[in-house]
Amino acid sequence: MQRQFGAMLQPGVNKFSLRMFGSQKAVEREQERVKSAGFWIIHPYSDFRFYWDLTMLLLMVGNLIIIPVGITFFKDENTTPWIVFNVVSDTFFLIDLVLNFRTGIVVEDNTEIILDPQRIKMKYLKSWFVVDFISSIPVDYIFLIVETRIDSEVYKTARALRIVRFTKILSLLRLLRLSRLIRYIHQWEEAGRQASLEVLGLRGEVLCDMALYGVQSWLWSGEASADMPFLVQLIAALMLSWSPGPLPD
């Protein structure tokens, strides 16, 4: 079992790896590099990383659709489905954060794959760690927990509306995951996995629109639009995201 799992962390001998490394012997040398790199080092072209990245891509697309809709059109974000979705998402993103410290890094010109744990850690800390960390931490829930413990009942009731509005803003921090999504898509394209992306229909500009319509509609939706039917608000948000003009008053 352990041997099989270890093999999943290495590049397999398949069409993709043969195309990337040139020959079966080169793939086998890369497998030996992974074994000698240390415990739990994941090769970026391994089967494990492929399926994990695929899972994260789908989860990030779900986040970019559900989070803007949730914080824009629904007043009660403390329902069980919403909390479960956020907890599951945050858990996966925190796990992904940890795995990034153990995943080899492909140098931009594809001339080298870094497998040394110390170099991986330093390169990740200097590049995308801060953005990934901020987008993975449930800041809105932490803020609500702190406010609930500190405030008295009267004070808490008086500030309830302001707190809810502020947590909506904090929820937008999760949209920083868009950068991770675009980064993963770019890595797949560089690795020659465009076919998988085309099947999923994932393109950076489309995903940017998904995030944009939620942010724009949240900024636009005030007291006047709050009483509109959900479908009307959603259509208006989509029209806003696809139009270059300013937000309506």
GROMACS .gro file of C-alpha atoms in nm:
model
  249
    1MET     CA    1   0.000   0.000   0.000
    2GLN     CA    2   0.276   0.242   0.098
    3ARG     CA    3   0.474   0.149  -0.213
    4GLN     CA    4   0.172   0.211  -0.436
    5PHE     CA    5   0.111   0.550  -0.278
    6GLY     CA    6   0.479   0.637  -0.315
    7ALA     CA    7   0.457   0.550  -0.685
    8MET     CA    8   0.168   0.796  -0.722
    9LEU     CA    9   0.400   1.076  -0.605
   10GLN     CA   10   0.641   0.998  -0.890
   11PRO     CA   11   0.598   1.062  -1.262
   12GLY     CA   12   0.459   0.751  -1.430
   13VAL     CA   13   0.580   0.604  -1.757
   14ASN     CA   14   0.307   0.730  -1.989
   15LYS     CA   15   0.265   0.939  -2.303
   16PHE     CA   16   0.271   1.264  -2.109
   17SER     CA   17   0.590   1.192  -1.913
   18LEU     CA   18   0.762   1.047  -2.220
   19ARG     CA   19   0.682   1.366  -2.409
   20MET     CA   20   0.811   1.582  -2.122
   21PHE     CA   21   1.132   1.388  -2.050
   22GLY     CA   22   1.206   1.236  -2.390
   23SER     CA   23   1.261   0.871  -2.300
   24GLN     CA   24   1.173   0.598  -2.050
   25LYS     CA   25   1.523   0.611  -1.899
   26ALA     CA   26   1.484   0.984  -1.835
   27VAL     CA   27   1.151   0.917  -1.660
   28GLU     CA   28   1.314   0.648  -1.445
   29ARG     CA   29   1.593   0.889  -1.351
   30GLU     CA   30   1.328   1.141  -1.246
   31GLN     CA   31   1.158   0.874  -1.035
   32GLU     CA   32   1.488   0.808  -0.857
   33ARG     CA   33   1.527   1.181  -0.794
   34VAL     CA   34   1.188   1.185  -0.618
   35LYS     CA   35   1.286   0.885  -0.403
   36SER     CA   36   1.613   1.046  -0.299
   37ALA     CA   37   1.459   1.391  -0.241
   38GLY     CA   38   1.309   1.292   0.093
   39PHE     CA   39   0.982   1.193   0.257
   40TRP     CA   40   0.658   1.304   0.091
   41ILE     CA   41   0.807   1.501  -0.197
   42ILE     CA   42   0.549   1.521  -0.476
   43HIS     CA   43   0.662   1.544  -0.836
   44PRO     CA   44   0.462   1.811  -1.027
   45TYR     CA   45   0.401   1.560  -1.310
   46SER     CA   46   0.290   1.275  -1.082
   47ASP     CA   47  -0.053   1.111  -1.097
   48PHE     CA   48  -0.130   1.229  -0.743
   49ARG     CA   49  -0.064   1.593  -0.830
   50PHE     CA   50  -0.263   1.564  -1.152
   51TYR     CA   51  -0.577   1.438  -0.976
   52TRP     CA   52  -0.529   1.678  -0.685
   53ASP     CA   53  -0.496   1.975  -0.920
   54LEU     CA   54  -0.805   1.858  -1.109
   55THR     CA   55  -1.000   1.843  -0.782
   56MET     CA   56  -0.877   2.189  -0.682
   57LEU     CA   57  -0.967   2.334  -1.022
   58LEU     CA   58  -1.325   2.213  -0.989
   59LEU     CA   59  -1.343   2.337  -0.628
   60MET     CA   60  -1.207   2.679  -0.724
   61VAL     CA   61  -1.459   2.713  -1.006
   62GLY     CA   62  -1.734   2.628  -0.755
   63ASN     CA   63  -1.599   2.892  -0.517
   64LEU     CA   64  -1.589   3.159  -0.785
   65ILE     CA   65  -1.953   3.093  -0.870
   66ILE     CA   66  -2.108   3.021  -0.530
   67ILE     CA   67  -1.928   3.278  -0.310
   68PRO     CA   68  -2.024   3.590  -0.512
   69VAL     CA   69  -2.383   3.467  -0.545
   70GLY     CA   70  -2.403   3.388  -0.173
   71ILE     CA   71  -2.267   3.717  -0.041
   72THR     CA   72  -2.463   3.919  -0.295
   73PHE     CA   73  -2.813   3.776  -0.301
   74PHE     CA   74  -2.866   3.597   0.031
   75LYS     CA   75  -2.891   3.781   0.361
   76ASP     CA   76  -2.843   3.478   0.588
   77GLU     CA   77  -2.499   3.326   0.534
   78ASN     CA   78  -2.509   3.118   0.854
   79THR     CA   79  -2.723   2.840   0.709
   80THR     CA   80  -2.593   2.485   0.737
   81PRO     CA   81  -2.528   2.431   0.361
   82TRP     CA   82  -2.334   2.759   0.336
   83ILE     CA   83  -2.123   2.681   0.643
   84VAL     CA   84  -2.054   2.324   0.527
   85PHE     CA   85  -1.949   2.445   0.183
   86ASN     CA   86  -1.711   2.705   0.330
   87VAL     CA   87  -1.565   2.464   0.586
   88VAL     CA   88  -1.502   2.196   0.323
   89SER     CA   89  -1.354   2.452   0.082
   90ASP     CA   90  -1.131   2.610   0.347
   91THR     CA   91  -1.010   2.265   0.456
   92PHE     CA   92  -0.914   2.168   0.101
   93PHE     CA   93  -0.737   2.499   0.042
   94LEU     CA   94  -0.541   2.466   0.366
   95ILE     CA   95  -0.438   2.112   0.266
   96ASP     CA   96  -0.335   2.246  -0.075
   97LEU     CA   97  -0.129   2.512   0.101
   98VAL     CA   98   0.061   2.239   0.288
   99LEU     CA   99   0.103   2.023  -0.024
  100ASN     CA  100   0.257   2.317  -0.209
  101PHE     CA  101   0.546   2.306   0.038
  102ARG     CA  102   0.608   1.943  -0.066
  103THR     CA  103   0.549   1.971  -0.441
  104GLY     CA  104   0.836   2.011  -0.684
  105ILE     CA  105   0.853   2.337  -0.878
  106VAL     CA  106   0.908   2.356  -1.252
  107VAL     CA  107   1.147   2.637  -1.344
  108GLU     CA  108   0.989   2.875  -1.596
  109ASP     CA  109   1.208   2.771  -1.889
  110ASN     CA  110   1.133   2.401  -1.814
  111THR     CA  111   1.506   2.327  -1.786
  112GLU     CA  112   1.487   2.214  -1.423
  113ILE     CA  113   1.242   2.066  -1.174
  114ILE     CA  114   1.323   2.166  -0.816
  115LEU     CA  115   1.276   1.875  -0.574
  116ASP     CA  116   1.490   1.992  -0.282
  117PRO     CA  117   1.252   2.056   0.014
  118GLN     CA  118   1.439   2.365   0.135
  119ARG     CA  119   1.445   2.526  -0.210
  120ILE     CA  120   1.077   2.445  -0.262
  121LYS     CA  121   0.988   2.608   0.069
  122MET     CA  122   1.189   2.925   0.009
  123LYS     CA  123   1.065   2.967  -0.349
  124TYR     CA  124   0.701   2.920  -0.245
  125LEU     CA  125   0.734   3.160   0.050
  126LYS     CA  126   0.877   3.427  -0.180
  127SER     CA  127   0.611   3.385  -0.447
  128TRP     CA  128   0.250   3.280  -0.389
  129PHE     CA  129   0.238   3.181  -0.022
  130VAL     CA  130   0.094   3.509   0.112
  131VAL     CA  131  -0.191   3.521  -0.141
  132ASP     CA  132  -0.269   3.151  -0.093
  133PHE     CA  133  -0.261   3.187   0.286
  134ILE     CA  134  -0.494   3.488   0.295
  135SER     CA  135  -0.741   3.323   0.058
  136SER     CA  136  -0.742   3.001   0.265
  137ILE     CA  137  -0.802   3.145   0.614
  138PRO     CA  138  -1.173   3.183   0.712
  139VAL     CA  139  -1.128   3.543   0.829
  140ASP     CA  140  -1.501   3.617   0.824
  141TYR     CA  141  -1.584   3.329   1.061
  142ILE     CA  142  -1.294   3.416   1.291
  143PHE     CA  143  -1.421   3.776   1.308
  144LEU     CA  144  -1.774   3.659   1.393
  145ILE     CA  145  -1.646   3.429   1.670
  146VAL     CA  146  -1.435   3.706   1.824
  147GLU     CA  147  -1.722   3.958   1.807
  148THR     CA  148  -1.964   3.709   1.962
  149ARG     CA  149  -1.736   3.646   2.261
  150ILE     CA  150  -1.643   4.009   2.324
  151ASP     CA  151  -1.971   4.196   2.285
  152SER     CA  152  -2.249   4.215   2.539
  153GLU     CA  153  -2.598   4.121   2.423
  154VAL     CA  154  -2.719   4.479   2.380
  155TYR     CA  155  -2.399   4.595   2.215
  156LYS     CA  156  -2.394   4.291   1.991
  157THR     CA  157  -2.751   4.350   1.877
  158ALA     CA  158  -2.680   4.714   1.799
  159ARG     CA  159  -2.378   4.623   1.588
  160ALA     CA  160  -2.525   4.315   1.421
  161LEU     CA  161  -2.599   4.479   1.086
  162ARG     CA  162  -2.255   4.637   1.061
  163ILE     CA  163  -2.087   4.307   1.147
  164VAL     CA  164  -2.282   4.120   0.880
  165ARG     CA  165  -2.186   4.378   0.619
  166PHE     CA  166  -1.822   4.363   0.724
  167THR     CA  167  -1.811   3.984   0.707
  168LYS     CA  168  -1.946   4.008   0.353
  169ILE     CA  169  -1.641   4.216   0.266
  170LEU     CA  170  -1.414   3.964   0.438
  171SER     CA  171  -1.579   3.684   0.240
  172LEU     CA  172  -1.451   3.852  -0.075
  173LEU     CA  173  -1.098   3.762   0.036
  174ARG     CA  174  -1.178   3.410  -0.078
  175LEU     CA  175  -1.193   3.545  -0.433
  176LEU     CA  176  -0.815   3.573  -0.413
  177ARG     CA  177  -0.837   3.204  -0.500
  178LEU     CA  178  -0.887   3.324  -0.857
  179SER     CA  179  -0.512   3.387  -0.873
  180ARG     CA  180  -0.448   3.027  -0.768
  181LEU     CA  181  -0.694   2.901  -1.028
  182ILE     CA  182  -0.536   3.101  -1.311
  183ARG     CA  183  -0.192   2.988  -1.193
  184TYR     CA  184  -0.294   2.621  -1.204
  185ILE     CA  185  -0.444   2.662  -1.550
  186HIS     CA  186  -0.123   2.828  -1.669
  187GLN     CA  187   0.080   2.538  -1.526
  188TRP     CA  188  -0.139   2.285  -1.705
  189GLU     CA  189  -0.105   2.474  -2.032
  190GLU     CA  190   0.274   2.484  -1.994
  191ALA     CA  191   0.273   2.110  -1.922
  192GLY     CA  192   0.080   2.038  -2.240
  193ARG     CA  193  -0.250   1.949  -2.072
  194GLN     CA  194  -0.462   2.189  -2.278
  195ALA     CA  195  -0.691   1.904  -2.383
  196SER     CA  196  -0.800   1.845  -2.022
  197LEU     CA  197  -0.872   2.215  -1.978
  198GLU     CA  198  -1.073   2.230  -2.299
  199VAL     CA  199  -1.288   1.940  -2.180
  200LEU     CA  200  -1.357   2.128  -1.856
  201GLY     CA  201  -1.417   2.451  -2.047
  202LEU     CA  202  -1.182   2.643  -1.819
  203ARG     CA  203  -1.042   2.968  -1.952
  204GLY     CA  204  -0.897   3.251  -1.746
  205GLU     CA  205  -1.102   3.533  -1.896
  206VAL     CA  206  -1.430   3.347  -1.838
  207LEU     CA  207  -1.338   3.280  -1.476
  208CYS     CA  208  -1.250   3.645  -1.425
  209ASP     CA  209  -1.599   3.735  -1.545
  210MET     CA  210  -1.747   3.489  -1.292
  211ALA     CA  211  -1.572   3.666  -1.007
  212LEU     CA  212  -1.636   4.011  -1.150
  213TYR     CA  213  -2.012   3.975  -1.179
  214GLY     CA  214  -2.034   3.884  -0.811
  215VAL     CA  215  -1.822   4.177  -0.693
  216GLN     CA  216  -1.994   4.430  -0.919
  217SER     CA  217  -2.341   4.312  -0.826
  218TRP     CA  218  -2.253   4.318  -0.456
  219LEU     CA  219  -2.138   4.680  -0.490
  220TRP     CA  220  -2.453   4.769  -0.683
  221SER     CA  221  -2.709   4.590  -0.467
  222GLY     CA  222  -2.833   4.839  -0.208
  223GLU     CA  223  -3.166   4.900  -0.045
  224ALA     CA  224  -3.332   4.966  -0.382
  225SER     CA  225  -3.220   4.638  -0.537
  226ALA     CA  226  -3.254   4.422  -0.225
  227ASP     CA  227  -3.629   4.381  -0.277
  228MET     CA  228  -3.595   4.267  -0.636
  229PRO     CA  229  -3.647   3.898  -0.719
  230PHE     CA  230  -3.333   3.684  -0.709
  231LEU     CA  231  -3.344   3.609  -1.083
  232VAL     CA  232  -3.370   3.980  -1.170
  233GLN     CA  233  -3.071   4.060  -0.948
  234LEU     CA  234  -2.867   3.778  -1.102
  235ILE     CA  235  -2.941   3.885  -1.461
  236ALA     CA  236  -2.857   4.246  -1.373
  237ALA     CA  237  -2.528   4.134  -1.218
  238LEU     CA  238  -2.433   3.936  -1.528
  239MET     CA  239  -2.517   4.232  -1.752
  240LEU     CA  240  -2.306   4.460  -1.531
  241SER     CA  241  -2.004   4.229  -1.547
  242TRP     CA  242  -2.017   4.212  -1.927
  243SER     CA  243  -2.067   4.586  -1.984
  244PRO     CA  244  -1.780   4.839  -1.976
  245GLY     CA  245  -1.991   5.122  -1.835
  246PRO     CA  246  -2.004   5.243  -1.472
  247LEU     CA  247  -2.225   5.088  -1.206
  248PRO     CA  248  -2.580   5.226  -1.190
  249ASP     CA  249  -2.675   5.464  -0.911
   0.00000   0.00000   0.00000
